[in-house]
Amino acid sequence: MTAAHRPSLADATRGRILFGGDYNPEQWPEETWHEDVRLMRDAGVNSVTLGVFSWSRLEPEPGAREFGWLDTLMDLMHANGVGVVLATPTSAPPPWLGRLHPDTLPRDENGDVEWWGGRQHFSHSSATYRRYAAAITEDLAARYGGHPALTMWHINNEYCTADHGDEAAVAFRRWLRARYGTLDALNTAWGTDFWSQRHDSWESVLPARRTHYLKNPAQVLDFRRFTSDMLLECYLAERDIVARHTPHLPVTTNFMPLFFGQDTWRWAEEEDVVSVDLYPDPRDPQGARHGALVQDLTRSQARGPWMLMEQAAGPVNWRGVNHPKPPGLNRLWSLQAVARGADAVCYFQWRQSRQGAEKFHSGMVGHAGERGRAFQEVKRLGAELAAIGPEVSGSRIRADIVILHDWHAWWAGSQDGRPSTHVDHAAVLHAWHRALCEAHLTADFAHPEHDLGGYRLVVVPQLYAMTDAAIDNLLAHVRGGGALVTGFLTGVADQDDRVRPGGMDARLRELFGIRTLHEWWPLEPGEDVVTDGFRGTLWSEELEAEPDAVEAVYRGGELDGLPAVLRKDRAWYVSTLPEPEALRALLARIAADAGARPVLEGLPPEVEAVRRGELLFLLHHGREPVTVALPGTRHDLLTGKPCTDEITLGRYGVAVLRP
Ligand code: GAL
C-alpha cells in the first residue's frame, strides 16, 4: 500500500473526537469490567487502548497463547460502543523471556544488565526478542484483525531504550558500515586521529560504552542515531505485520513529549497516526506552554490532526512531589490539545491501580471511584468533547511561522566538552516557542530540510549542527523573500559534529552580516549581559559585523560596543538569549515585519487564542475572571450560547467560538 493510501486518524475518529485511555483490565476481576463499561458509557468514552502491557497474560509460557480473556474484553467493548486501539505488548516481555534468553536483556553503558521486574527490559538488537515480538504480534493481528471493535493499532509503548551489549555492538557495526561504507570513512567522520582512536578493524568499534574520560563525540552522536534507528526497526517490523493483516486500519506508536532519544521526525513518516503522551506539572507556571510546544510539534509531525494518547486526570507518581490537577485544569489542558489540533484526548489510565508501580498515579476513575472529582470532571469533559467533536474533528490549523527543530542537531550540541553545559537545547527551544505563544503567534514546527514554502517567517532557536542541505534550505527561504530569525550556536558544526571553518558556516555568516566570530562568551547561571534595550542570559558572543547589519550592541563588560543582534535585510541573528519579555517583543516585531499576524490583538496575557479551521478557541490559564473584547457575534459551542462584542472567561475557562 503506498503512503497516499494509508489509513489515517480520520478512519478511527469518524467525525468525532476520540475520548478514553489505556485500559489495563488484567488487574481487575471480571465484575469490575462490567462496572468499567457502565462508567465508560456514562463518561462518553469511545476508545480504549488494550493490551499495552499484557504479554505475560497473553503468552504465559513460551509459545502458549491465552486469548480468551481478551476475546471477552474485545466483545464487551464492542457491545458497549467503545472502539479498541489494540497494542502489541512488546514493551514489557514476560519474565520467562529474560530468564530463558538473557540475550534479550539490554545493557547500560557500564555493561550492567537491565533486568525484568520493571518494564522496557528488551534489547532492540536481540534477534531472539524480535522473533518472540513478531510471533505474538502476528497472532494478535490474525486473531483480532477482523474484530469489529478494533479501530487502530498501537505498537509497543514509548520506545526509549538503549543497549550497549555485544549483540548491539554487532548491529552498530552493521549500521556504521551502511552509513560510511569503509572504515577509513568512519575514521574520518569520527576524527579518530585525535587521542589515538583510529580503528584498524571493525571489531574494535564499540557502542558508546563507559570510558575513562570524554567519549568521542561523533561516536556518541552516531550511537544515538543508531539507537533511534534500531528502535524504529523494531517498530517497523511489528507495524508491517499488523498492516499486512489490516491494511485499512491506522497504526501508531506513542511518543514521549520532546523526548531526547528518538528522531521523531523520521518516526512520524512511518506512522498513520502521530500520537504523544503529555504530562505537564500542574504546579509548573510554564506547564501550559510546555503543552503547547509539544502539541504544535506533534501536529506538525502529523501534518494534521494528531492523538493525545496519554495524559493524567490528576497527579502522576514519578515526580519528587506529585501535584493533583486543581478543578478545571484537566478540562483546560485537554481542550488546549484540541485547540492545537488533537482529534483524540486520552489518558493513562482508565482505572487507577491498587497495586504495582503506578498505584499512586491518577486514573480517569481514581481510588475515590465514580463519586470522586477526577471521574466527575472526566465525565463533564466527555460530554463536551462529544458536543464539539463534529465541528472540530478533522479541521486544520494554519500558521505563517515555522520553528525549526532537529534531533541530530540536539544530539550533536549536547555532547560533553562543549563551551557551556548550561545551554540546554530543549530549554532554548521552549524559551523561543513561549515568546511566540505569548505574542499570540501560531507556529508550526519543521525539520530544517523540510519544504519551508508558504511560511513568512522561519524561526531557528538553535541548530548547532546543520547539513549543507539544511543551510541551502534556509538561504533559499530568505532568497525567496521569507524572513529568518536565528538564535546563538547555530550553523556551528556539520553532520559529523565537525566545526565549520570560521566557527560558523560561511554562508550563514554572510547571510547575517557576520565578518568574524572571535569568541563565544557563555554566561554563568544568573549572570546577564546588557544590550541596547534588553538583558541577555546564558550566552554572548564577540563578533565583528558589517556595520549596516548591527541592530543592537552589548553595553558594558568585556563586549562593550560589540554587536549583540544583527540584521541583514530579512535575516536576523541574536547572539544571546533575550529575557522572556524582550524575546517576545523582538519576535513580535520581526513577525509583524514579515506579515505574520497574531491570532487576536490585545488579549490578556493569560488567555491563549488558537484558530482551528473556522473555530476560535480561547483558553484562560488564570484563576481570576477576564473579559475579552471580540467585536461581532459568535456562537460558543461549549455553552451553546451566542456572545456579542465580548466574552468573560472564569477560572480556567474555555470558549470554542464559531463565527
Ligand atoms: C507513560 C507510560 C504509561 C504510564 C505513564 C505514567 O510514560 O506510557 O504506561 O507509565 O507514563 O505517567
mmCIF file of N, CA, C and O and ligand atoms in Angstrom, residues 53 119 157-158 254 277 279 310 316 318 348 358 361, ligand 1:
data_model
loop_
_atom_site.group_PDB
_atom_site.id
_atom_site.type_symbol
_atom_site.label_atom_id
_atom_site.label_comp_id
_atom_site.label_asym_id
_atom_site.label_seq_id
_atom_site.Cartn_x
_atom_site.Cartn_y
_atom_site.Cartn_z
ATOM 1 N N PHE A 53 0.507 -3.715 28.190
ATOM 2 C CA PHE A 53 1.472 -4.492 28.995
ATOM 3 C C PHE A 53 0.922 -5.893 29.281
ATOM 4 O O PHE A 53 1.008 -6.375 30.406
ATOM 5 N N ARG A 119 9.885 -2.587 33.413
ATOM 6 C CA ARG A 119 9.350 -2.726 32.060
ATOM 7 C C ARG A 119 10.426 -2.250 31.083
ATOM 8 O O ARG A 119 11.467 -1.751 31.494
ATOM 9 N N ASN A 157 5.244 0.625 23.353
ATOM 10 C CA ASN A 157 4.865 1.789 24.165
ATOM 11 C C ASN A 157 6.103 2.628 24.460
ATOM 12 O O ASN A 157 7.072 2.124 25.027
ATOM 13 N N GLU A 158 6.049 3.876 24.050
ATOM 14 C CA GLU A 158 7.148 4.812 24.347
ATOM 15 C C GLU A 158 8.527 4.177 24.143
ATOM 16 O O GLU A 158 9.305 4.011 25.091
ATOM 17 N N ASN A 254 3.220 5.564 20.486
ATOM 18 C CA ASN A 254 3.149 6.833 21.231
ATOM 19 C C ASN A 254 4.536 7.389 21.552
ATOM 20 O O ASN A 254 5.378 6.706 22.109
ATOM 21 N N ASP A 277 2.360 11.381 24.422
ATOM 22 C CA ASP A 277 1.962 11.363 25.826
ATOM 23 C C ASP A 277 2.425 12.679 26.443
ATOM 24 O O ASP A 277 3.543 13.125 26.167
ATOM 25 N N TYR A 279 2.475 15.099 30.006
ATOM 26 C CA TYR A 279 2.229 15.202 31.451
ATOM 27 C C TYR A 279 2.852 16.457 32.047
ATOM 28 O O TYR A 279 3.779 16.368 32.852
ATOM 29 N N GLU A 310 -1.823 9.822 25.860
ATOM 30 C CA GLU A 310 -1.854 9.726 27.323
ATOM 31 C C GLU A 310 -1.714 11.108 27.929
ATOM 32 O O GLU A 310 -0.893 11.919 27.487
ATOM 33 N N VAL A 316 0.565 12.569 38.586
ATOM 34 C CA VAL A 316 1.394 11.430 38.188
ATOM 35 C C VAL A 316 2.057 10.918 39.474
ATOM 36 O O VAL A 316 1.762 11.406 40.564
ATOM 37 N N TRP A 318 5.628 10.043 39.351
ATOM 38 C CA TRP A 318 7.055 9.885 39.062
ATOM 39 C C TRP A 318 7.847 11.174 39.246
ATOM 40 O O TRP A 318 9.015 11.226 38.901
ATOM 41 N N PHE A 348 -3.586 7.979 30.468
ATOM 42 C CA PHE A 348 -3.118 6.826 31.212
ATOM 43 C C PHE A 348 -3.667 7.030 32.618
ATOM 44 O O PHE A 348 -3.321 8.027 33.246
ATOM 45 N N GLU A 358 2.502 1.971 39.714
ATOM 46 C CA GLU A 358 1.812 3.229 39.406
ATOM 47 C C GLU A 358 0.506 3.384 40.182
ATOM 48 O O GLU A 358 -0.403 4.082 39.727
ATOM 49 N N HIS A 361 -0.531 6.841 40.736
ATOM 50 C CA HIS A 361 -0.753 7.659 39.527
ATOM 51 C C HIS A 361 -2.256 7.713 39.301
ATOM 52 O O HIS A 361 -2.930 6.691 39.376
HETATM 53 C C1 GAL B 1 3.812 6.833 30.327
HETATM 54 C C2 GAL B 1 3.570 5.372 30.031
HETATM 55 C C3 GAL B 1 2.394 4.833 30.799
HETATM 56 C C4 GAL B 1 2.456 5.262 32.224
HETATM 57 C C5 GAL B 1 2.513 6.765 32.281
HETATM 58 C C6 GAL B 1 2.543 7.313 33.667
HETATM 59 O O1 GAL B 1 5.135 7.137 30.155
HETATM 60 O O2 GAL B 1 3.393 5.161 28.672
HETATM 61 O O3 GAL B 1 2.387 3.431 30.699
HETATM 62 O O4 GAL B 1 3.593 4.716 32.814
HETATM 63 O O5 GAL B 1 3.663 7.206 31.646
HETATM 64 O O6 GAL B 1 2.621 8.731 33.657
#
